[in-house]
Amino acid sequence: IERRWKALQLGDVKADGAYYEAVFLSHLASEMTALGYRVDRQGRFWDVAGVPRPLIEQFSRRTSEIEKAAAERGVTDPETKGAMGARTRERKADELSAADLRAAWLGRIGTLDRAALDAVIADAAASGGEDGDATKVAAAALRYATDHVFERRSVATEREIATAALHHSYGQARPDDVAVATGRAAFVRGSVDGRAMVTTRAVLEEEKVVIAFARQGRLTCTALGYGRRLPDLA
């Protein structure tokens, strides 16, 4: 409207990166289960059930590429290794057609692995997709996420809880189901440093008990080392 260039504020988008990743993977898992495949949850990620682990690792070469490059350069810091990911990424074979890529992939698969993949595909075709109560699954996933997130924290963002719920419900509930369950949750809402945060009544009561305990204990005991002097090491 002002007809001028503007800068994007992407701080919140970056902060919620794990949430957007989980939303994408949740949608993908739901589409896979709709085709009849089963998924095995692996923390933040998931695998297609039945695919041999060595085969998955064979086609997941990014970690080994980064570790190899880091070793060659003497890099040991985890954050530096993470930054190397984009710089060490292999060039994509844009010139290859889908048929060429499929042939190349199958050429890397042994007879036993091919038989295992054929069995996974056949099972998916026979199952015709999985049916379940996504609403109940989402509600249960949110309860798990709430307990998990607040196990060591007193407050969190709503999206942090939703992210944990998405991880726990891959292939059984969609992001919309989790969003509805999150919206219905009886969270206590507030703000910390200008960022919207939530907690629960139970966590709030626990926090009050801890604070009261700390206050009651003030000045009731002699401080450790009181009256003693550290030796002069100079």
Short mmCIF file of C-alpha atoms in Angstrom, two decimals:
data_model
loop_
_atom_site.label_atom_id
_atom_site.label_comp_id
_atom_site.label_asym_id
_atom_site.label_seq_id
_atom_site.Cartn_x
_atom_site.Cartn_y
_atom_site.Cartn_z
CA ILE A 1 0.00 0.00 0.00
CA GLU A 2 2.84 2.39 0.84
CA ARG A 3 4.56 1.39 -2.47
CA ARG A 4 7.97 0.92 -0.89
CA TRP A 5 10.38 -1.84 0.06
CA LYS A 6 10.03 -3.38 3.50
CA ALA A 7 12.02 -5.83 5.61
CA LEU A 8 10.56 -9.12 6.80
CA GLN A 9 10.56 -9.90 10.50
CA LEU A 10 11.39 -13.61 10.55
CA GLY A 11 12.51 -13.92 14.16
CA ASP A 12 9.32 -15.70 15.26
CA VAL A 13 9.37 -17.92 12.16
CA LYS A 14 12.90 -19.03 12.99
CA ALA A 15 12.01 -19.54 16.65
CA ASP A 16 9.09 -21.77 15.60
CA GLY A 17 11.16 -23.71 13.06
CA ALA A 18 10.73 -27.03 14.90
CA TYR A 19 6.95 -26.55 14.81
CA TYR A 20 6.84 -25.99 11.04
CA GLU A 21 9.10 -29.01 10.52
CA ALA A 22 6.73 -31.15 12.61
CA VAL A 23 3.68 -29.86 10.70
CA PHE A 24 5.27 -30.82 7.37
CA LEU A 25 6.30 -34.28 8.59
CA SER A 26 2.86 -34.83 10.12
CA HIS A 27 1.13 -34.04 6.82
CA LEU A 28 3.51 -36.36 5.00
CA ALA A 29 2.97 -39.17 7.52
CA SER A 30 -0.81 -38.78 7.20
CA GLU A 31 -0.61 -39.05 3.42
CA MET A 32 1.55 -42.17 3.73
CA THR A 33 -0.88 -43.86 6.11
CA ALA A 34 -3.74 -42.92 3.79
CA LEU A 35 -1.93 -44.96 1.12
CA GLY A 36 -1.75 -47.91 3.49
CA TYR A 37 1.81 -47.55 4.78
CA ARG A 38 2.63 -47.68 8.49
CA VAL A 39 5.08 -45.28 10.08
CA ASP A 40 7.49 -45.79 12.96
CA ARG A 41 7.99 -42.66 15.04
CA GLN A 42 11.64 -41.79 15.64
CA GLY A 43 11.53 -38.75 17.94
CA ARG A 44 11.32 -35.67 15.70
CA PHE A 45 11.11 -37.86 12.59
CA TRP A 46 9.54 -41.09 11.36
CA ASP A 47 10.39 -43.97 9.06
CA VAL A 48 8.24 -46.20 6.87
CA ALA A 49 7.65 -49.34 8.91
CA GLY A 50 9.21 -52.48 7.45
CA VAL A 51 12.04 -50.79 5.55
CA PRO A 52 15.34 -52.31 6.78
CA ARG A 53 17.42 -49.97 8.92
CA PRO A 54 20.64 -50.51 6.87
CA LEU A 55 18.74 -49.47 3.75
CA ILE A 56 17.45 -46.31 5.43
CA GLU A 57 20.97 -45.42 6.51
CA GLN A 58 22.31 -46.13 3.03
CA PHE A 59 19.99 -43.49 1.56
CA SER A 60 20.49 -41.04 4.46
CA ARG A 61 24.01 -39.96 3.64
CA ARG A 62 23.93 -36.38 4.89
CA THR A 63 25.29 -37.14 8.38
CA SER A 64 28.17 -39.23 7.07
CA GLU A 65 29.01 -36.55 4.47
CA ILE A 66 29.14 -33.85 7.15
CA GLU A 67 31.16 -36.01 9.56
CA LYS A 68 33.65 -36.83 6.79
CA ALA A 69 34.05 -33.16 5.84
CA ALA A 70 34.38 -32.17 9.51
CA ALA A 71 37.06 -34.79 10.11
CA GLU A 72 39.01 -33.61 7.07
CA ARG A 73 38.93 -30.03 8.40
CA GLY A 74 39.48 -30.90 12.05
CA VAL A 75 36.06 -29.54 13.08
CA THR A 76 34.60 -30.91 16.33
CA ASP A 77 32.13 -28.19 17.44
CA PRO A 78 28.50 -29.37 16.90
CA GLU A 79 27.26 -25.92 15.84
CA THR A 80 30.05 -25.56 13.29
CA LYS A 81 29.22 -29.01 11.94
CA GLY A 82 25.58 -27.96 11.58
CA ALA A 83 26.60 -24.88 9.60
CA MET A 84 28.65 -27.10 7.28
CA GLY A 85 25.49 -28.93 6.18
CA ALA A 86 24.50 -26.49 3.45
CA ARG A 87 28.08 -26.08 2.21
CA THR A 88 28.69 -29.83 1.86
CA ARG A 89 25.36 -30.72 0.23
CA GLU A 90 25.71 -32.68 -2.97
CA ARG A 91 24.50 -31.12 -6.17
CA LYS A 92 21.02 -32.32 -7.08
CA ALA A 93 20.76 -34.22 -10.34
CA ASP A 94 18.25 -31.85 -11.94
CA GLU A 95 19.06 -33.20 -15.39
CA LEU A 96 17.80 -36.69 -14.49
CA SER A 97 14.19 -37.63 -15.12
CA ALA A 98 12.02 -39.37 -12.53
CA ALA A 99 12.54 -42.65 -14.40
CA ASP A 100 16.32 -42.16 -14.41
CA LEU A 101 16.35 -41.39 -10.68
CA ARG A 102 14.21 -44.44 -9.93
CA ALA A 103 16.59 -46.65 -11.93
CA ALA A 104 19.59 -45.16 -10.11
CA TRP A 105 18.00 -45.73 -6.71
CA LEU A 106 17.04 -49.32 -7.50
CA GLY A 107 20.57 -49.90 -8.74
CA ARG A 108 21.86 -49.19 -5.22
CA ILE A 109 19.52 -51.74 -3.62
CA GLY A 110 20.47 -55.36 -3.10
CA THR A 111 18.20 -58.35 -3.74
CA LEU A 112 17.19 -58.81 -0.09
CA ASP A 113 16.45 -55.11 0.38
CA ARG A 114 14.38 -55.08 -2.81
CA ALA A 115 12.36 -58.03 -1.51
CA ALA A 116 11.77 -56.17 1.78
CA LEU A 117 10.58 -53.07 -0.09
CA ASP A 118 8.27 -55.15 -2.28
CA ALA A 119 6.76 -56.65 0.89
CA VAL A 120 6.19 -53.18 2.38
CA ILE A 121 4.50 -52.01 -0.83
CA ALA A 122 2.33 -55.14 -1.02
CA ASP A 123 1.24 -54.75 2.62
CA ALA A 124 0.30 -51.11 1.97
CA ALA A 125 -1.75 -52.04 -1.09
CA ALA A 126 -3.54 -54.76 0.85
CA SER A 127 -4.35 -52.60 3.88
CA GLY A 128 -6.06 -49.82 1.94
CA GLY A 129 -5.22 -47.21 4.58
CA GLU A 130 -5.73 -47.05 8.33
CA ASP A 131 -8.82 -45.77 10.06
CA GLY A 132 -8.80 -44.37 13.59
CA ASP A 133 -10.26 -41.70 15.80
CA ALA A 134 -7.88 -38.83 15.06
CA THR A 135 -9.63 -36.60 17.60
CA LYS A 136 -8.92 -39.00 20.47
CA VAL A 137 -5.36 -39.57 19.25
CA ALA A 138 -4.72 -35.81 19.11
CA ALA A 139 -6.14 -35.32 22.61
CA ALA A 140 -3.97 -38.13 23.99
CA ALA A 141 -0.91 -36.75 22.17
CA LEU A 142 -1.53 -33.32 23.68
CA ARG A 143 -1.74 -34.80 27.19
CA TYR A 144 1.56 -36.56 26.59
CA ALA A 145 3.12 -33.38 25.19
CA THR A 146 1.93 -31.30 28.14
CA ASP A 147 3.45 -33.73 30.65
CA HIS A 148 6.64 -34.01 28.59
CA VAL A 149 7.22 -30.28 28.06
CA PHE A 150 6.39 -29.26 31.64
CA GLU A 151 8.45 -32.05 33.20
CA ARG A 152 11.43 -29.68 33.48
CA ARG A 153 9.89 -26.31 32.64
CA SER A 154 7.26 -24.06 34.14
CA VAL A 155 6.21 -22.21 30.98
CA ALA A 156 6.38 -22.84 27.24
CA THR A 157 4.91 -21.53 24.03
CA GLU A 158 1.75 -23.15 22.73
CA ARG A 159 3.61 -24.18 19.60
CA GLU A 160 6.29 -25.96 21.62
CA ILE A 161 3.58 -28.12 23.13
CA ALA A 162 1.92 -28.62 19.74
CA THR A 163 5.29 -29.67 18.30
CA ALA A 164 5.69 -32.41 20.91
CA ALA A 165 2.09 -33.53 20.26
CA LEU A 166 2.75 -33.73 16.51
CA HIS A 167 5.88 -35.83 17.10
CA HIS A 168 3.81 -38.21 19.23
CA SER A 169 0.95 -38.58 16.71
CA TYR A 170 2.69 -38.98 13.36
CA GLY A 171 0.50 -41.01 11.03
CA GLN A 172 -2.46 -41.04 13.43
CA ALA A 173 -3.56 -37.40 13.63
CA ARG A 174 -3.13 -34.44 11.32
CA PRO A 175 -1.88 -30.97 12.28
CA ASP A 176 -5.46 -29.66 12.18
CA ASP A 177 -6.50 -32.28 14.74
CA VAL A 178 -3.63 -31.30 17.02
CA ALA A 179 -4.43 -27.60 16.55
CA VAL A 180 -8.05 -28.17 17.63
CA ALA A 181 -6.93 -30.16 20.70
CA THR A 182 -4.41 -27.45 21.61
CA GLY A 183 -7.02 -24.72 21.24
CA ARG A 184 -9.37 -26.56 23.59
CA ALA A 185 -6.73 -27.11 26.26
CA ALA A 186 -7.27 -25.24 29.53
CA PHE A 187 -3.90 -23.51 29.58
CA VAL A 188 -3.05 -20.55 31.77
CA ARG A 189 -1.87 -17.91 29.34
CA GLY A 190 0.52 -15.01 29.91
CA SER A 191 3.50 -13.19 28.46
CA VAL A 192 7.24 -13.42 29.12
CA ASP A 193 9.44 -10.71 27.59
CA GLY A 194 6.68 -9.92 25.13
CA ARG A 195 6.27 -13.54 23.94
CA ALA A 196 3.00 -15.37 24.54
CA MET A 197 3.53 -18.31 26.91
CA VAL A 198 1.32 -20.94 28.55
CA THR A 199 1.35 -23.20 31.57
CA THR A 200 -1.16 -25.35 33.45
CA ARG A 201 -2.93 -24.93 36.77
CA ALA A 202 -1.08 -27.95 38.16
CA VAL A 203 2.33 -26.57 37.18
CA LEU A 204 1.37 -23.16 38.57
CA GLU A 205 0.44 -24.71 41.93
CA GLU A 206 3.71 -26.66 42.03
CA GLU A 207 5.61 -23.43 41.33
CA LYS A 208 3.81 -21.70 44.19
CA VAL A 209 4.72 -24.52 46.59
CA VAL A 210 8.39 -24.36 45.59
CA ILE A 211 8.49 -20.56 45.98
CA ALA A 212 6.82 -20.76 49.39
CA PHE A 213 9.27 -23.44 50.50
CA ALA A 214 12.21 -21.28 49.40
CA ARG A 215 10.86 -18.25 51.22
CA GLN A 216 10.23 -20.16 54.43
CA GLY A 217 13.80 -21.45 54.41
CA ARG A 218 15.48 -18.07 54.07
CA LEU A 219 17.84 -17.18 56.95
CA THR A 220 16.97 -20.37 58.85
CA CYS A 221 20.40 -21.97 58.46
CA THR A 222 23.97 -20.74 58.66
CA ALA A 223 25.50 -20.26 55.25
CA LEU A 224 28.03 -22.87 54.15
CA GLY A 225 31.56 -21.67 54.92
CA TYR A 226 30.32 -18.80 57.05
CA GLY A 227 33.21 -17.23 59.02
CA ARG A 228 35.84 -19.18 57.14
CA ARG A 229 38.39 -17.62 54.85
CA LEU A 230 39.79 -19.12 51.68
CA PRO A 231 43.57 -19.57 51.71
CA ASP A 232 45.61 -17.03 49.82
CA LEU A 233 46.97 -18.91 46.82
CA ALA A 234 48.88 -15.96 45.35
#
